[in-house]
DNA sequence: CCAATAGTGTCTGTAAGACAATATGGG
DNA sequence: CCCATATTGTCTTACAGACACTATTGG
C-alpha cells in the first residue's frame, strides 16, 4: 500500500486497493512485496497497492497498482477480493480504508523494479508468518522476520488462510501451475500452500474423482522429470467447486 | 444504505457501511430492510447503512446505522464483514464504496420505525431472491418481488450465501436461537436458512458428535412443545469450527 | 388409547487415510 | 540391472443418508 499526502482540500478518508500476490517458487509459498521508499515505515516491506481512481473498479485498481509497482503485467492468474481493513489509526497520516485483494499466480515472469517502489520481490511466506499462521506482529516477530508495514502482516495472514481454505473446496490450486501440468505438480501446490505432505496415491484418487477439477491433456503424452516414469498431463477442468472436497489434514 | 449529498468541498469518494441482518420468523429466513425516504430509489426497500464516521471502525459504523434506522439496539447476535462493493456507478450521485456486513440474530425484538428511514421491517428472503439464490435483478425480478435499491439485491444474495455456507462448518446457527434451545429449534434454523428439510435423527447425531457445538443445559430439563415428548435443552458450545461439518444436501 | 414429538438403532454407500505393490521411464 | 518416479490396489475407519423403531408427554 502506498499512500501519498492528500491533495488540496482532499478527502477526509482515502480509499486504497492492496493485493496479496502468492505464487510458488522452489516448493515454497512466496508473496510479492515492495520496499517502501518514503515514511512512514520507510524501508519496510509492504504489499503492493495504492489509491483507487475515480472511474475504475476495485479489482482494476489492485491490478493497476500491481503493474505500476512491480512491473508484473497481464496477470494470467486468479484474482478475488479478500477483505477490507479500516481501523481508524491503521495509517498514522490519515484515515485510510483499504480493500485488500488476493492474487494467485503460476511462477513465470519475475518482478522487475517498478516506478513507485524502490524494490519489488517475492519473499517466502513462512519467513513472514508465525508457525501458527498468525501475522508476525509487533510483540513477537518470527526470528529474522521483519514485520511488514502498517497492518499488512494481518492482511497477509488473512490472504494465506483464504488460499489454504479455498484449496479445499475449489479448484484454485490450478491457478498456481501452467498448463499442461502433472498431478505431481498440482500436489506440490497443496503441499507448499498447506505446509504439509500429501500422499501421492490418495491425492491422485481424490483429484480424479472430483468431477471437473482436471481434464486429461489430449495427447495423453507424458513428461519425464528426473529419471522416473513420465507423468500424465492435465489441464484445468470446468468445475468451480470440488466434490468431494480435498480436506486439510489434522482437523 | 443511505447517502446524503456530500458536504461543502466534500470528498470525491464516500465510504458507507451497510448491513444484512438475518433472522428467522415463522420458519422463514427474513432480512431487515428500510424504505428509502428520498431519491434516488425513493420508496424502494434497501439495506440499513450509512456513512462511516471519522473515528469509528467499520463494524461500529454498521451497528450505529442499524440502530439509527431501525431502533434495533444492543444486537446480541453475530456480526462479521461480508464484502466491499465499489463499482464506479453503483450510486448515481457519486462514487460510493460500501463495506457490507452480515448480522445474524435471534428473533426477539422487532424493529420500530427509526429516524432516518420512513419504515423498517423484516421481509422474507425467499420473496426477494430468485429460486437459484441469485439476486432479483432488474432483468427478471421474481414475481411480486420488488427489486431492492442500488445493488442491494446482489449484496443480499452474497450475504445469504455466506450464511448458508457458514452453517456448514461453523456453529453460527446458534446465533439464530435464544439460550437455552432444543435440537429441534436448531434444526429448524438449518431448514429455514438452507430451504431444505433435515432428517431429525441424522441432525441429532451430527450436532452432538461435533465437539463444542452445543453443550447440555444444566438442569437437563425438558421443554414440551405441542403435545410431544419434552426435548433436552442445550446452550452454545465453545467451538468456533465444526468437526465434522454439517454439509448441505444435493451437492 | 391416540396423537405428536423426542430420541435410538441399524444398515448401506462413499470417502479419507495409510501403505503395499506394480509399472515405466532414464542411466 | 538399478533407481526414481508414476500409477494402481487393498484394507480400515469414519461418516452421511435413509429409515425403522422405541420413548415420553398431553389429551
mmCIF file with all atom_site columns, N, CA, C and O (backbone and C1' of nucleotides) in Angstrom, chain C residues 1-16:
data_model
loop_
_atom_site.group_PDB
_atom_site.id
_atom_site.type_symbol
_atom_site.label_atom_id
_atom_site.label_alt_id
_atom_site.label_comp_id
_atom_site.label_asym_id
_atom_site.label_entity_id
_atom_site.label_seq_id
_atom_site.pdbx_PDB_ins_code
_atom_site.Cartn_x
_atom_site.Cartn_y
_atom_site.Cartn_z
_atom_site.occupancy
_atom_site.B_iso_or_equiv
_atom_site.pdbx_formal_charge
_atom_site.auth_seq_id
_atom_site.auth_comp_id
_atom_site.auth_asym_id
_atom_site.auth_atom_id
_atom_site.pdbx_PDB_model_num
ATOM 1   P P     . DC C 1 1  ? -54.476 -49.376 25.959 1.00 0.00 ? 1  DC C P     1
ATOM 2   O "O5'" . DC C 1 1  ? -55.002 -48.671 24.633 1.00 0.00 ? 1  DC C "O5'" 1
ATOM 3   C "C5'" . DC C 1 1  ? -56.401 -48.662 24.396 1.00 0.00 ? 1  DC C "C5'" 1
ATOM 4   C "C4'" . DC C 1 1  ? -56.734 -47.444 23.585 1.00 0.00 ? 1  DC C "C4'" 1
ATOM 5   C "C3'" . DC C 1 1  ? -55.820 -47.246 22.398 1.00 0.00 ? 1  DC C "C3'" 1
ATOM 6   O "O3'" . DC C 1 1  ? -56.593 -46.716 21.332 1.00 0.00 ? 1  DC C "O3'" 1
ATOM 7   C "C1'" . DC C 1 1  ? -55.685 -45.353 23.812 1.00 0.00 ? 1  DC C "C1'" 1
ATOM 8   P P     . DC C 1 2  ? -56.072 -46.713 19.854 1.00 0.00 ? 2  DC C P     1
ATOM 9   O "O5'" . DC C 1 2  ? -55.715 -45.178 19.634 1.00 0.00 ? 2  DC C "O5'" 1
ATOM 10  C "C5'" . DC C 1 2  ? -56.715 -44.196 19.897 1.00 0.00 ? 2  DC C "C5'" 1
ATOM 11  C "C4'" . DC C 1 2  ? -56.155 -42.816 19.613 1.00 0.00 ? 2  DC C "C4'" 1
ATOM 12  C "C3'" . DC C 1 2  ? -55.134 -42.752 18.482 1.00 0.00 ? 2  DC C "C3'" 1
ATOM 13  O "O3'" . DC C 1 2  ? -55.404 -41.597 17.698 1.00 0.00 ? 2  DC C "O3'" 1
ATOM 14  C "C1'" . DC C 1 2  ? -54.193 -41.845 20.451 1.00 0.00 ? 2  DC C "C1'" 1
ATOM 15  P P     . DA C 1 3  ? -54.664 -41.443 16.284 1.00 0.00 ? 3  DA C P     1
ATOM 16  O "O5'" . DA C 1 3  ? -53.980 -40.009 16.476 1.00 0.00 ? 3  DA C "O5'" 1
ATOM 17  C "C5'" . DA C 1 3  ? -54.695 -38.985 17.147 1.00 0.00 ? 3  DA C "C5'" 1
ATOM 18  C "C4'" . DA C 1 3  ? -53.749 -37.873 17.558 1.00 0.00 ? 3  DA C "C4'" 1
ATOM 19  C "C3'" . DA C 1 3  ? -52.680 -37.533 16.523 1.00 0.00 ? 3  DA C "C3'" 1
ATOM 20  O "O3'" . DA C 1 3  ? -52.548 -36.134 16.457 1.00 0.00 ? 3  DA C "O3'" 1
ATOM 21  C "C1'" . DA C 1 3  ? -51.650 -38.084 18.562 1.00 0.00 ? 3  DA C "C1'" 1
ATOM 22  P P     . DA C 1 4  ? -51.670 -35.483 15.280 1.00 0.00 ? 4  DA C P     1
ATOM 23  O "O5'" . DA C 1 4  ? -50.318 -35.098 16.038 1.00 0.00 ? 4  DA C "O5'" 1
ATOM 24  C "C5'" . DA C 1 4  ? -50.373 -34.258 17.181 1.00 0.00 ? 4  DA C "C5'" 1
ATOM 25  C "C4'" . DA C 1 4  ? -49.032 -34.232 17.846 1.00 0.00 ? 4  DA C "C4'" 1
ATOM 26  C "C3'" . DA C 1 4  ? -47.861 -34.073 16.867 1.00 0.00 ? 4  DA C "C3'" 1
ATOM 27  O "O3'" . DA C 1 4  ? -47.068 -32.979 17.269 1.00 0.00 ? 4  DA C "O3'" 1
ATOM 28  C "C1'" . DA C 1 4  ? -47.437 -35.804 18.393 1.00 0.00 ? 4  DA C "C1'" 1
ATOM 29  P P     . DT C 1 5  ? -46.100 -32.242 16.190 1.00 0.00 ? 5  DT C P     1
ATOM 30  O "O5'" . DT C 1 5  ? -44.673 -32.303 16.905 1.00 0.00 ? 5  DT C "O5'" 1
ATOM 31  C "C5'" . DT C 1 5  ? -44.575 -31.969 18.272 1.00 0.00 ? 5  DT C "C5'" 1
ATOM 32  C "C4'" . DT C 1 5  ? -43.592 -32.875 18.953 1.00 0.00 ? 5  DT C "C4'" 1
ATOM 33  C "C3'" . DT C 1 5  ? -42.207 -32.954 18.309 1.00 0.00 ? 5  DT C "C3'" 1
ATOM 34  O "O3'" . DT C 1 5  ? -41.266 -32.249 19.117 1.00 0.00 ? 5  DT C "O3'" 1
ATOM 35  C "C1'" . DT C 1 5  ? -42.950 -35.042 19.148 1.00 0.00 ? 5  DT C "C1'" 1
ATOM 36  P P     . DA C 1 6  ? -39.696 -32.289 18.832 1.00 0.00 ? 6  DA C P     1
ATOM 37  O "O5'" . DA C 1 6  ? -39.211 -33.503 19.744 1.00 0.00 ? 6  DA C "O5'" 1
ATOM 38  C "C5'" . DA C 1 6  ? -39.473 -33.447 21.134 1.00 0.00 ? 6  DA C "C5'" 1
ATOM 39  C "C4'" . DA C 1 6  ? -38.687 -34.513 21.876 1.00 0.00 ? 6  DA C "C4'" 1
ATOM 40  C "C3'" . DA C 1 6  ? -37.209 -34.578 21.529 1.00 0.00 ? 6  DA C "C3'" 1
ATOM 41  O "O3'" . DA C 1 6  ? -36.470 -34.803 22.731 1.00 0.00 ? 6  DA C "O3'" 1
ATOM 42  C "C1'" . DA C 1 6  ? -38.239 -36.651 21.010 1.00 0.00 ? 6  DA C "C1'" 1
ATOM 43  P P     . DG C 1 7  ? -34.881 -34.797 22.745 1.00 0.00 ? 7  DG C P     1
ATOM 44  O "O5'" . DG C 1 7  ? -34.575 -36.309 22.383 1.00 0.00 ? 7  DG C "O5'" 1
ATOM 45  C "C5'" . DG C 1 7  ? -34.692 -37.305 23.367 1.00 0.00 ? 7  DG C "C5'" 1
ATOM 46  C "C4'" . DG C 1 7  ? -34.497 -38.660 22.752 1.00 0.00 ? 7  DG C "C4'" 1
ATOM 47  C "C3'" . DG C 1 7  ? -33.101 -38.944 22.195 1.00 0.00 ? 7  DG C "C3'" 1
ATOM 48  O "O3'" . DG C 1 7  ? -32.463 -39.893 23.037 1.00 0.00 ? 7  DG C "O3'" 1
ATOM 49  C "C1'" . DG C 1 7  ? -34.820 -39.787 20.803 1.00 0.00 ? 7  DG C "C1'" 1
ATOM 50  P P     . DT C 1 8  ? -31.051 -40.552 22.618 1.00 0.00 ? 8  DT C P     1
ATOM 51  O "O5'" . DT C 1 8  ? -31.490 -41.874 21.847 1.00 0.00 ? 8  DT C "O5'" 1
ATOM 52  C "C5'" . DT C 1 8  ? -32.237 -42.860 22.541 1.00 0.00 ? 8  DT C "C5'" 1
ATOM 53  C "C4'" . DT C 1 8  ? -32.248 -44.171 21.768 1.00 0.00 ? 8  DT C "C4'" 1
ATOM 54  C "C3'" . DT C 1 8  ? -30.873 -44.664 21.308 1.00 0.00 ? 8  DT C "C3'" 1
ATOM 55  O "O3'" . DT C 1 8  ? -30.756 -46.039 21.629 1.00 0.00 ? 8  DT C "O3'" 1
ATOM 56  C "C1'" . DT C 1 8  ? -32.324 -44.554 19.460 1.00 0.00 ? 8  DT C "C1'" 1
ATOM 57  P P     . DG C 1 9  ? -29.418 -46.825 21.287 1.00 0.00 ? 9  DG C P     1
ATOM 58  O "O5'" . DG C 1 9  ? -29.813 -47.597 19.948 1.00 0.00 ? 9  DG C "O5'" 1
ATOM 59  C "C5'" . DG C 1 9  ? -31.090 -48.218 19.850 1.00 0.00 ? 9  DG C "C5'" 1
ATOM 60  C "C4'" . DG C 1 9  ? -31.180 -49.060 18.582 1.00 0.00 ? 9  DG C "C4'" 1
ATOM 61  C "C3'" . DG C 1 9  ? -29.857 -49.668 18.111 1.00 0.00 ? 9  DG C "C3'" 1
ATOM 62  O "O3'" . DG C 1 9  ? -30.111 -50.993 17.644 1.00 0.00 ? 9  DG C "O3'" 1
ATOM 63  C "C1'" . DG C 1 9  ? -30.740 -48.257 16.409 1.00 0.00 ? 9  DG C "C1'" 1
ATOM 64  P P     . DT C 1 10 ? -28.890 -51.905 17.176 1.00 0.00 ? 10 DT C P     1
ATOM 65  O "O5'" . DT C 1 10 ? -29.024 -51.869 15.583 1.00 0.00 ? 10 DT C "O5'" 1
ATOM 66  C "C5'" . DT C 1 10 ? -30.324 -51.958 15.000 1.00 0.00 ? 10 DT C "C5'" 1
ATOM 67  C "C4'" . DT C 1 10 ? -30.241 -51.848 13.494 1.00 0.00 ? 10 DT C "C4'" 1
ATOM 68  C "C3'" . DT C 1 10 ? -28.947 -52.370 12.870 1.00 0.00 ? 10 DT C "C3'" 1
ATOM 69  O "O3'" . DT C 1 10 ? -29.285 -53.119 11.724 1.00 0.00 ? 10 DT C "O3'" 1
ATOM 70  C "C1'" . DT C 1 10 ? -29.373 -50.207 12.094 1.00 0.00 ? 10 DT C "C1'" 1
ATOM 71  P P     . DC C 1 11 ? -28.268 -54.236 11.219 1.00 0.00 ? 11 DC C P     1
ATOM 72  O "O5'" . DC C 1 11 ? -28.200 -53.892 9.659  1.00 0.00 ? 11 DC C "O5'" 1
ATOM 73  C "C5'" . DC C 1 11 ? -29.408 -53.552 8.966  1.00 0.00 ? 11 DC C "C5'" 1
ATOM 74  C "C4'" . DC C 1 11 ? -29.079 -52.650 7.809  1.00 0.00 ? 11 DC C "C4'" 1
ATOM 75  C "C3'" . DC C 1 11 ? -27.813 -53.041 7.034  1.00 0.00 ? 11 DC C "C3'" 1
ATOM 76  O "O3'" . DC C 1 11 ? -28.132 -53.277 5.693  1.00 0.00 ? 11 DC C "O3'" 1
ATOM 77  C "C1'" . DC C 1 11 ? -27.862 -50.713 7.504  1.00 0.00 ? 11 DC C "C1'" 1
ATOM 78  P P     . DT C 1 12 ? -27.019 -53.848 4.714  1.00 0.00 ? 12 DT C P     1
ATOM 79  O "O5'" . DT C 1 12 ? -26.727 -52.596 3.758  1.00 0.00 ? 12 DT C "O5'" 1
ATOM 80  C "C5'" . DT C 1 12 ? -27.803 -51.776 3.334  1.00 0.00 ? 12 DT C "C5'" 1
ATOM 81  C "C4'" . DT C 1 12 ? -27.251 -50.606 2.541  1.00 0.00 ? 12 DT C "C4'" 1
ATOM 82  C "C3'" . DT C 1 12 ? -25.993 -50.924 1.733  1.00 0.00 ? 12 DT C "C3'" 1
ATOM 83  O "O3'" . DT C 1 12 ? -26.071 -50.312 0.461  1.00 0.00 ? 12 DT C "O3'" 1
ATOM 84  C "C1'" . DT C 1 12 ? -25.569 -49.116 3.174  1.00 0.00 ? 12 DT C "C1'" 1
ATOM 85  P P     . DG C 1 13 ? -25.056 -50.699 -0.677 1.00 0.00 ? 13 DG C P     1
ATOM 86  O "O5'" . DG C 1 13 ? -24.424 -49.282 -1.088 1.00 0.00 ? 13 DG C "O5'" 1
ATOM 87  C "C5'" . DG C 1 13 ? -25.292 -48.164 -1.267 1.00 0.00 ? 13 DG C "C5'" 1
ATOM 88  C "C4'" . DG C 1 13 ? -24.472 -46.898 -1.247 1.00 0.00 ? 13 DG C "C4'" 1
ATOM 89  C "C3'" . DG C 1 13 ? -23.193 -46.966 -2.085 1.00 0.00 ? 13 DG C "C3'" 1
ATOM 90  O "O3'" . DG C 1 13 ? -23.053 -45.759 -2.820 1.00 0.00 ? 13 DG C "O3'" 1
ATOM 91  C "C1'" . DG C 1 13 ? -22.657 -46.459 0.171  1.00 0.00 ? 13 DG C "C1'" 1
ATOM 92  P P     . DT C 1 14 ? -21.861 -45.561 -3.821 1.00 0.00 ? 14 DT C P     1
ATOM 93  O "O5'" . DT C 1 14 ? -20.973 -44.484 -3.044 1.00 0.00 ? 14 DT C "O5'" 1
ATOM 94  C "C5'" . DT C 1 14 ? -21.625 -43.362 -2.443 1.00 0.00 ? 14 DT C "C5'" 1
ATOM 95  C "C4'" . DT C 1 14 ? -20.626 -42.579 -1.632 1.00 0.00 ? 14 DT C "C4'" 1
ATOM 96  C "C3'" . DT C 1 14 ? -19.269 -42.396 -2.320 1.00 0.00 ? 14 DT C "C3'" 1
ATOM 97  O "O3'" . DT C 1 14 ? -18.926 -41.033 -2.266 1.00 0.00 ? 14 DT C "O3'" 1
ATOM 98  C "C1'" . DT C 1 14 ? -18.985 -43.227 -0.123 1.00 0.00 ? 14 DT C "C1'" 1
ATOM 99  P P     . DA C 1 15 ? -17.708 -40.458 -3.175 1.00 0.00 ? 15 DA C P     1
ATOM 100 O "O5'" . DA C 1 15 ? -16.610 -40.161 -2.068 1.00 0.00 ? 15 DA C "O5'" 1
ATOM 101 C "C5'" . DA C 1 15 ? -17.008 -39.456 -0.896 1.00 0.00 ? 15 DA C "C5'" 1
ATOM 102 C "C4'" . DA C 1 15 ? -15.957 -39.605 0.173  1.00 0.00 ? 15 DA C "C4'" 1
ATOM 103 C "C3'" . DA C 1 15 ? -14.513 -39.505 -0.333 1.00 0.00 ? 15 DA C "C3'" 1
ATOM 104 O "O3'" . DA C 1 15 ? -13.812 -38.617 0.512  1.00 0.00 ? 15 DA C "O3'" 1
ATOM 105 C "C1'" . DA C 1 15 ? -14.767 -41.398 1.020  1.00 0.00 ? 15 DA C "C1'" 1
ATOM 106 P P     . DA C 1 16 ? -12.453 -37.955 0.112  1.00 0.00 ? 16 DA C P     1
ATOM 107 O "O5'" . DA C 1 16 ? -11.587 -38.097 1.432  1.00 0.00 ? 16 DA C "O5'" 1
ATOM 108 C "C5'" . DA C 1 16 ? -12.193 -37.781 2.681  1.00 0.00 ? 16 DA C "C5'" 1
ATOM 109 C "C4'" . DA C 1 16 ? -11.393 -38.365 3.823  1.00 0.00 ? 16 DA C "C4'" 1
ATOM 110 C "C3'" . DA C 1 16 ? -9.888  -38.166 3.694  1.00 0.00 ? 16 DA C "C3'" 1
ATOM 111 O "O3'" . DA C 1 16 ? -9.361  -37.899 4.986  1.00 0.00 ? 16 DA C "O3'" 1
ATOM 112 C "C1'" . DA C 1 16 ? -10.380 -40.480 3.798  1.00 0.00 ? 16 DA C "C1'" 1
#
